[in-house]
Coordinates of C-alpha atoms in Angstrom, one line a residue:
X1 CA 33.0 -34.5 85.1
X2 CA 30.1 -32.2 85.3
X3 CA 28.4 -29.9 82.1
X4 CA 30.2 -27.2 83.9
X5 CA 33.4 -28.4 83.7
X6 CA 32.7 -29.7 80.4
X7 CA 31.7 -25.9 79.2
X8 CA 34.8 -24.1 80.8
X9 CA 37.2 -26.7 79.5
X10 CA 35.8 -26.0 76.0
X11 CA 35.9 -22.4 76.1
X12 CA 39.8 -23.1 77.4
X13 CA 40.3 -25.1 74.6
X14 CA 38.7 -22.4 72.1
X15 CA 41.3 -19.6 73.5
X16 CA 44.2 -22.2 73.3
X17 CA 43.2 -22.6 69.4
X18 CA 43.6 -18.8 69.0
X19 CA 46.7 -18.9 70.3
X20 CA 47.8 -21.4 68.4
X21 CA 46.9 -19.5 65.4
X22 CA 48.7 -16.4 67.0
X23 CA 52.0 -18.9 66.9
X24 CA 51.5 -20.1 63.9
X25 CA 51.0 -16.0 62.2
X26 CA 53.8 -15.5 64.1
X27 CA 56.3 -18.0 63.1
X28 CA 55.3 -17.2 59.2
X29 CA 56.0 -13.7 59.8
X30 CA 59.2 -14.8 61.3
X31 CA 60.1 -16.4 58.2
X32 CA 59.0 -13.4 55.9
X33 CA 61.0 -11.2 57.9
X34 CA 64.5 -12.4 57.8
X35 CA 66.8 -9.9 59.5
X36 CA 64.5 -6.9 59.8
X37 CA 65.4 -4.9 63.1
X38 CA 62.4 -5.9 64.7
X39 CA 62.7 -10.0 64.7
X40 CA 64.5 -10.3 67.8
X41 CA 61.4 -8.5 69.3
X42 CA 59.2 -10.9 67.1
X43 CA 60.9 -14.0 68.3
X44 CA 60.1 -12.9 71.9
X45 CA 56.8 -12.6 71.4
X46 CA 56.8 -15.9 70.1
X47 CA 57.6 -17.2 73.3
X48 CA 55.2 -15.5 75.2
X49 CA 52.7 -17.1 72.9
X50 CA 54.0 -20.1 73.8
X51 CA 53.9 -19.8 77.4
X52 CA 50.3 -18.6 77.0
X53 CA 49.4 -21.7 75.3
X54 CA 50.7 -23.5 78.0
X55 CA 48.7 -21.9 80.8
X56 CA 46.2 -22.2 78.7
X57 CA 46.8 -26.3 78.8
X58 CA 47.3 -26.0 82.7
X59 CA 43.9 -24.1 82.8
X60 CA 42.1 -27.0 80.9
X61 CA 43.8 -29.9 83.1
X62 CA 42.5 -27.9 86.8
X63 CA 39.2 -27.3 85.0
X64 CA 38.6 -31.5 84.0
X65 CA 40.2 -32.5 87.3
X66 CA 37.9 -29.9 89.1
X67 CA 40.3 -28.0 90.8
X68 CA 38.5 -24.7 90.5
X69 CA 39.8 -23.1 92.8
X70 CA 42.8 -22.4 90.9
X71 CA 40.7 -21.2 88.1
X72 CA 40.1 -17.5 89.5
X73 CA 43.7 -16.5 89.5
X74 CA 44.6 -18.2 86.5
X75 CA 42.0 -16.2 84.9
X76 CA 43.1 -12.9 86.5
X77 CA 46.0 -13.6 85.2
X78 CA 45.2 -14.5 81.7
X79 CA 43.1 -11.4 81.4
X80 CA 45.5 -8.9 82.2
X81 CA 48.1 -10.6 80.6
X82 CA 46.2 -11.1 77.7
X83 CA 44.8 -7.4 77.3
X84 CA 49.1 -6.0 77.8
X85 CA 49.9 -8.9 74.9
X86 CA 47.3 -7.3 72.7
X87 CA 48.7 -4.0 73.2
X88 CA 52.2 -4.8 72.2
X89 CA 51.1 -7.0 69.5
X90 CA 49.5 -4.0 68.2
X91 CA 52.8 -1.9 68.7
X92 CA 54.8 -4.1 67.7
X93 CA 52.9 -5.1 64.2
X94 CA 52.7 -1.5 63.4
X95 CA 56.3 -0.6 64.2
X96 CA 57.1 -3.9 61.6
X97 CA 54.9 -2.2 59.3
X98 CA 56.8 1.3 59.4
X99 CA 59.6 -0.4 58.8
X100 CA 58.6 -2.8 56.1
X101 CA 57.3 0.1 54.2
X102 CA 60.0 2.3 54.8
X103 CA 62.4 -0.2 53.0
X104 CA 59.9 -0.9 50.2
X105 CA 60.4 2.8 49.5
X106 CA 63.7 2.9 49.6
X107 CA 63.9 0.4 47.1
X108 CA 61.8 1.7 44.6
X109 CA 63.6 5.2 45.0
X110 CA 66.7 3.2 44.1
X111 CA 65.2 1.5 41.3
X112 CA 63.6 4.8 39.6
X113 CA 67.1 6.3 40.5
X114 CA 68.7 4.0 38.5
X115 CA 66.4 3.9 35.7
X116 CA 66.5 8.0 35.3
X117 CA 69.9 7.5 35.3
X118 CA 70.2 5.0 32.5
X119 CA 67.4 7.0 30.3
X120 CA 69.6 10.7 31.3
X121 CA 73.0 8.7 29.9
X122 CA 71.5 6.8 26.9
X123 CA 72.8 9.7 24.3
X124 CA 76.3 9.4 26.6
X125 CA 76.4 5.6 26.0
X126 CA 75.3 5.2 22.5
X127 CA 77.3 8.1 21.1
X128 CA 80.9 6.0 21.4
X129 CA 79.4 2.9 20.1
X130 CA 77.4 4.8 16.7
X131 CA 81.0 6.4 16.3
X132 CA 83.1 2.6 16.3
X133 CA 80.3 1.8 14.0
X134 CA 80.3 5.2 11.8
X135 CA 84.3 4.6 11.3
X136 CA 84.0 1.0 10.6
X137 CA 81.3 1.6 7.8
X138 CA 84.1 4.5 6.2
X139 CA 86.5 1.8 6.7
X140 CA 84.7 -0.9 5.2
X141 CA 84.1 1.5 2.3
X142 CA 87.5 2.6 1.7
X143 CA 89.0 -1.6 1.8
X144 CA 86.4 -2.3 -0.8
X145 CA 88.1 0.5 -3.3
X146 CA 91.6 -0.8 -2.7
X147 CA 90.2 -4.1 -3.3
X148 CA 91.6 -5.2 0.2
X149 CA 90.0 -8.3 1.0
X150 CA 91.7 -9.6 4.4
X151 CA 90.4 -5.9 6.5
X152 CA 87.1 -6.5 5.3
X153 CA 86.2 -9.1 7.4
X154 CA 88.0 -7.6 10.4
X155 CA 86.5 -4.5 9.5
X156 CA 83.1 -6.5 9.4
X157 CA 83.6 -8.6 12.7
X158 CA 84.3 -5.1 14.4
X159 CA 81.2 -3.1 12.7
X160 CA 79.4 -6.6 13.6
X161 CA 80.6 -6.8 17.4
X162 CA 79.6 -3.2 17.5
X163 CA 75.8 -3.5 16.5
X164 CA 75.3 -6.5 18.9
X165 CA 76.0 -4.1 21.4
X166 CA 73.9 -1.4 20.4
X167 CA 71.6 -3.6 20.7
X168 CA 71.8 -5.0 23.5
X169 CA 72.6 -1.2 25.0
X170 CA 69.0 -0.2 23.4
X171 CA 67.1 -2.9 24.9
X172 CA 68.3 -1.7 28.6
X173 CA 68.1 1.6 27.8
X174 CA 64.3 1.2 26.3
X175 CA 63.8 -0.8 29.7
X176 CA 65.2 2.1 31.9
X177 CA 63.1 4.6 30.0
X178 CA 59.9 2.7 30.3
X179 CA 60.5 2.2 34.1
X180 CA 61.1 6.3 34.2
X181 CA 58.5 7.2 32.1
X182 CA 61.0 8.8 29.8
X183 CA 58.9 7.3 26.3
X184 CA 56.5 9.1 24.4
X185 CA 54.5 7.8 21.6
X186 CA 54.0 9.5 18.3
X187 CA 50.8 8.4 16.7
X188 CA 50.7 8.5 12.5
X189 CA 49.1 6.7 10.1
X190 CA 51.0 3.7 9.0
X191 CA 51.3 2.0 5.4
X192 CA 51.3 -1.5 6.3
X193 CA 52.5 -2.9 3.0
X194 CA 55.4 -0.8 3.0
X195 CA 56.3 -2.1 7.3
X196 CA 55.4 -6.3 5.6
X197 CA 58.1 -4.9 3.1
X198 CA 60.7 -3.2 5.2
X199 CA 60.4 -6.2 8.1
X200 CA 60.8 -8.9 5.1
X201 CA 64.5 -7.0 4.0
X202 CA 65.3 -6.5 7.6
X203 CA 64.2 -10.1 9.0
X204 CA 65.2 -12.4 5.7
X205 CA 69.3 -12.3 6.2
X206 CA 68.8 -14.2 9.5
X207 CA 65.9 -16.5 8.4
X208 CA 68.5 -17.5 5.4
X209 CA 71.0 -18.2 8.4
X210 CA 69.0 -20.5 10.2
X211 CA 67.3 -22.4 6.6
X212 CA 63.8 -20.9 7.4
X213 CA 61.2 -20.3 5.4
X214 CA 59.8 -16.1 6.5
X215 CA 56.4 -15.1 5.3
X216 CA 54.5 -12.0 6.2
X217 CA 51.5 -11.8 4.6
X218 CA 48.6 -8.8 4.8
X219 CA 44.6 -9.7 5.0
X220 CA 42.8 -7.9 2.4
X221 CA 40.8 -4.5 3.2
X222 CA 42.2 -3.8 6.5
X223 CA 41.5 -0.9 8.5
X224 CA 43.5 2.5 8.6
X225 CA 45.8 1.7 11.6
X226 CA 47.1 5.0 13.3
X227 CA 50.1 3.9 15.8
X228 CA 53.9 4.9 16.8
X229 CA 55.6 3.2 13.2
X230 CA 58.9 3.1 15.0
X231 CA 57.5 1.2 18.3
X232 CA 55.5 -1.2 15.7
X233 CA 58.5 -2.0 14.2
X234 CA 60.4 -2.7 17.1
X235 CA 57.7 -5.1 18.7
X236 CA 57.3 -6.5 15.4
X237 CA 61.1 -7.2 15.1
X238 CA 61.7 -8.3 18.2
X239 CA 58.9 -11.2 17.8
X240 CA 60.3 -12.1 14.4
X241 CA 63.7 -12.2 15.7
X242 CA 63.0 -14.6 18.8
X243 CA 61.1 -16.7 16.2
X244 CA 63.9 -16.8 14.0
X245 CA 66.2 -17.3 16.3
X246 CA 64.6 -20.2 18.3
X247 CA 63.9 -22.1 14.5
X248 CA 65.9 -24.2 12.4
X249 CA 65.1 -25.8 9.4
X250 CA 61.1 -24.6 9.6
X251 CA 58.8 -22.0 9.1
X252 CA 58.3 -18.4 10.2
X253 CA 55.0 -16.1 9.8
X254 CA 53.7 -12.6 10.0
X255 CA 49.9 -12.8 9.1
X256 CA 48.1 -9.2 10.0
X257 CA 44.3 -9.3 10.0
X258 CA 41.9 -7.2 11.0
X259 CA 38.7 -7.4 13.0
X260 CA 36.4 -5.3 15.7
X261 CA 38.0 -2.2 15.7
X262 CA 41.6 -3.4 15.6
X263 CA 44.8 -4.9 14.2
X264 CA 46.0 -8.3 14.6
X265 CA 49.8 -9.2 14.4
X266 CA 50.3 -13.1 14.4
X267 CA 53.7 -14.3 14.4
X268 CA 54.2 -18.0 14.4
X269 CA 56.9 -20.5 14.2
X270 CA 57.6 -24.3 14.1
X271 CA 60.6 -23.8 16.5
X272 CA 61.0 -25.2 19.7
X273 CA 58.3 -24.0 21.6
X274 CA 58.2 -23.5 25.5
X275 CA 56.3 -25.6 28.6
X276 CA 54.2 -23.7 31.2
X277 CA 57.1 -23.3 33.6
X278 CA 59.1 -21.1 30.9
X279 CA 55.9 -19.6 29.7
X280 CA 54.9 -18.1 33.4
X281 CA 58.2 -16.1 33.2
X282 CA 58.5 -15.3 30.0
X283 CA 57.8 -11.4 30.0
X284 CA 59.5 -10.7 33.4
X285 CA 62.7 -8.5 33.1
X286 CA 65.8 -10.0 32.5
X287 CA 64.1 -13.6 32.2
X288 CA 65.1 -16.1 29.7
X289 CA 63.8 -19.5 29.6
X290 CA 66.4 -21.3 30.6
X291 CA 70.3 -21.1 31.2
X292 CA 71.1 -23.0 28.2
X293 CA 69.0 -20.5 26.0
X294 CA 71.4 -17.5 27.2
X295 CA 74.3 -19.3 26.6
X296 CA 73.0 -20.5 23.3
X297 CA 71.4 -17.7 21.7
X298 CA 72.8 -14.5 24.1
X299 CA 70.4 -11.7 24.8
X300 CA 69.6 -9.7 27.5
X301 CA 65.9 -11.1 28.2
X302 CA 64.2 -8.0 28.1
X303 CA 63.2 -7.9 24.1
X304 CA 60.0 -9.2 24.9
X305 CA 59.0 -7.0 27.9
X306 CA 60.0 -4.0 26.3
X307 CA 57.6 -5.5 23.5
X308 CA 54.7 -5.8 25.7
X309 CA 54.9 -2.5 27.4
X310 CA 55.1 -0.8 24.3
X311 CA 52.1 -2.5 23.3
X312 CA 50.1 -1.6 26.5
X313 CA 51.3 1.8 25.7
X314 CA 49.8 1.7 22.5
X315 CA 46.4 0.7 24.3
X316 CA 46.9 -3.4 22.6
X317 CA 48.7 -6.2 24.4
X318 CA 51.0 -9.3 23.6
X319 CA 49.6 -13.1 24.4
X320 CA 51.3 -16.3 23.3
X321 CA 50.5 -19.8 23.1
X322 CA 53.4 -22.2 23.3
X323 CA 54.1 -26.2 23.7
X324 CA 57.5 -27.3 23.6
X325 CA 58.7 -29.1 20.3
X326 CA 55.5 -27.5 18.6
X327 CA 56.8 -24.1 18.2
X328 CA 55.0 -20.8 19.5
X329 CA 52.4 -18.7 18.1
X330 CA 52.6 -14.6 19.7
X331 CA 49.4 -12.6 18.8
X332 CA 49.9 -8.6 19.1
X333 CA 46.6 -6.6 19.4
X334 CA 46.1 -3.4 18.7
X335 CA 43.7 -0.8 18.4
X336 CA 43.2 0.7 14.6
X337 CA 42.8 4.5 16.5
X338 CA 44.9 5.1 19.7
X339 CA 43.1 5.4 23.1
X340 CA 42.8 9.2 24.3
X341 CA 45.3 10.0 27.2
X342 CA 43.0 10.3 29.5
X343 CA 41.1 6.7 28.6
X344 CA 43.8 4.0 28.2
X345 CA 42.3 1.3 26.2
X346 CA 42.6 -2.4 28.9
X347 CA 43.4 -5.1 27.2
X348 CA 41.5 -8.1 27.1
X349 CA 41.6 -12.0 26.5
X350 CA 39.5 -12.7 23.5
X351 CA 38.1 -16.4 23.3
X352 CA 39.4 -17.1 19.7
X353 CA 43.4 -16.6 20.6
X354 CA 43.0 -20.5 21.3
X355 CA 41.3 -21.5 18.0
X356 CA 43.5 -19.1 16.3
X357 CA 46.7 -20.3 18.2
X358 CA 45.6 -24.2 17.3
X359 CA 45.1 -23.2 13.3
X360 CA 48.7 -22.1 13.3
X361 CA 50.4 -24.6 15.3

């Protein structure tokens, strides 16, 4: 075999290996694709790409056994085949395009359909459920006169059943309003001692039920923090919660410090902590680390999402360190002032989290 039928079998070979590639695109964007309208048409294509490979074979073998000849036509036909491939290629990824975009838009139409919709309803939904627990307060009230002991703890299992669900109700709804960008923040100077005070009352009934020991604790000379109180509160509560709930028999703790222009919010725990797997999903809506935890402890999964869009909101962030059977440590940042409008602050990781995290744990 001559140098020149050395060189035009490589550069066959070369154009085989971009086909192959072309197959290879094509058979991943097969598998993206699913039943889109335009796989049929994809799957054709494929073929074609196959058949192309194949001349492409046959034009290689002629060119090694020196049948030249042949050569000329092949390559006719390769190049005007080739240039009407690239052509509906073209066409043809565009159209998929269209059409993959078309459906991405749909869906997110639905989505912020749906979550206008829950954020238009929430006065609608939590109206009945503030009334069962309204009546069942006057209830409770009005047994404890008449020294009725047997209603009372109906009376409390219903008032009880009826909080869960507010609850619960708030979390989707806070979710729903979040994704509509239906929640405004109300910025006020906030008496930290008196929040430590109001979380310790609020939090210290269900540390009690699970034998754990709850300290919050406040650095001295901290900075003036100006923030939404009532968003504070509910990330703070919800991190206290999942720490209480996900403890037994150990210790819970608030520590807020201060430092470079900000507020720190540590809340640790010696519960069971969480691996990499569970840690990687652990803010996504709806998650919860595993099926077990649902069934075991119930909530919706969103607590902690809500928590760190609030947060983000606020111009701070959430981060967490975790390692299963060592309990977690989550850190909330947050500016002492609130970012203008117009300049959201961007949170950023901050090398000590890790020595901080490691202290706790």
């Amino acid at each position: 075999m001559g140098p020149e039928q050395l060189l035009t079998a490589t550069f066959i070979l070369a154009g085989a290996g971009v086909v192959l590639f072309a197959i290879d695109g094509t058979a991943r964007l097969l598998r993206v694709l699913g039943a889109s309208h335009y796989t049929r048409l994809w799957r054709i294509m494929l073929g074609l790409q196959a058949c192309f490979f194949l001349g492409y074979l046959l034009a290689c073998g002629l060119a090694v056994s020196g049948h030249t000849a042949l050569l000329l036509p092949l390559a006719g036909i390769a190049l005007c085949g080739g240039a009407l491939f690239v052509w509906l290629m073209a066409r043809l990824g565009a159209a998929t395009i269209a059409d993959i975009q078309a459906a991405r838009g749909e869906a997110e139409a639905a989505s912020v359909a749906r979550s206008t919709m829950l954020a238009n309803m929430s006065h609608e939904l939590r109206t009945p459920l503030s009334t069962i627990i309204g009546y069942s307060d006057v209830l409770l009230e009005e047994a404890e006169a008449r020294g009725e002991a047997r209603p009372n703890g109906d009376l409390r299992e219903i008032r009880g059943a009826g909080a869960r669900l507010l609850s619960l109700l708030d979390d989707i709804l806070d979710h729903a309003r979040l994704e509509a960008g239906r929640i405004d923040l109300h910025p006020r100077p906030v008496d930290l001692p008196a929040l430590v005070d109001d979380l310790a009352a609020t939090l210290q009934p269900l540390a009690d039920q699970r034998r754990n020991h709850l300290r919050l604790s406040l650095a001295p000379d901290l900075p003036p923090l100006v923030a939404d109180k009532a968003r504070l509160r509910q990330i703070l509560i919800t991190l206290l919660t999942n720490a209480c709930a996900f403890t037994e028999d150990g210790r819970v703790t608030l520590r807020v410090t201060g430092g470079w222009g900000e507020l720190i919010f540590t809340v640790s725990d010696t519960g069971v902590g969480m691996n990499r797997e569970q840690l990687a999903h652990l803010f996504q809506p709806y998650a919860q680390a595993t099926g077990h935890t649902v069934r075991r402890y119930g909530g919706t999964g969103l607590g902690l999402t809500i928590a760190r869009e609030l947060a983000r909101m606020m111009g701070g962030d959430i981060t967490v360190v975790s390692a299963p059977g060592r309990g977690s440590v989550f850190t909330l940042r947050l500016p002492a002032t609130p970012p203008a409008p117009d300049h959201p602050a961007t949170p950023c990781d901050r090398p000590e989290q890790s020595a901080l995290a490691s202290d706790i744990l």
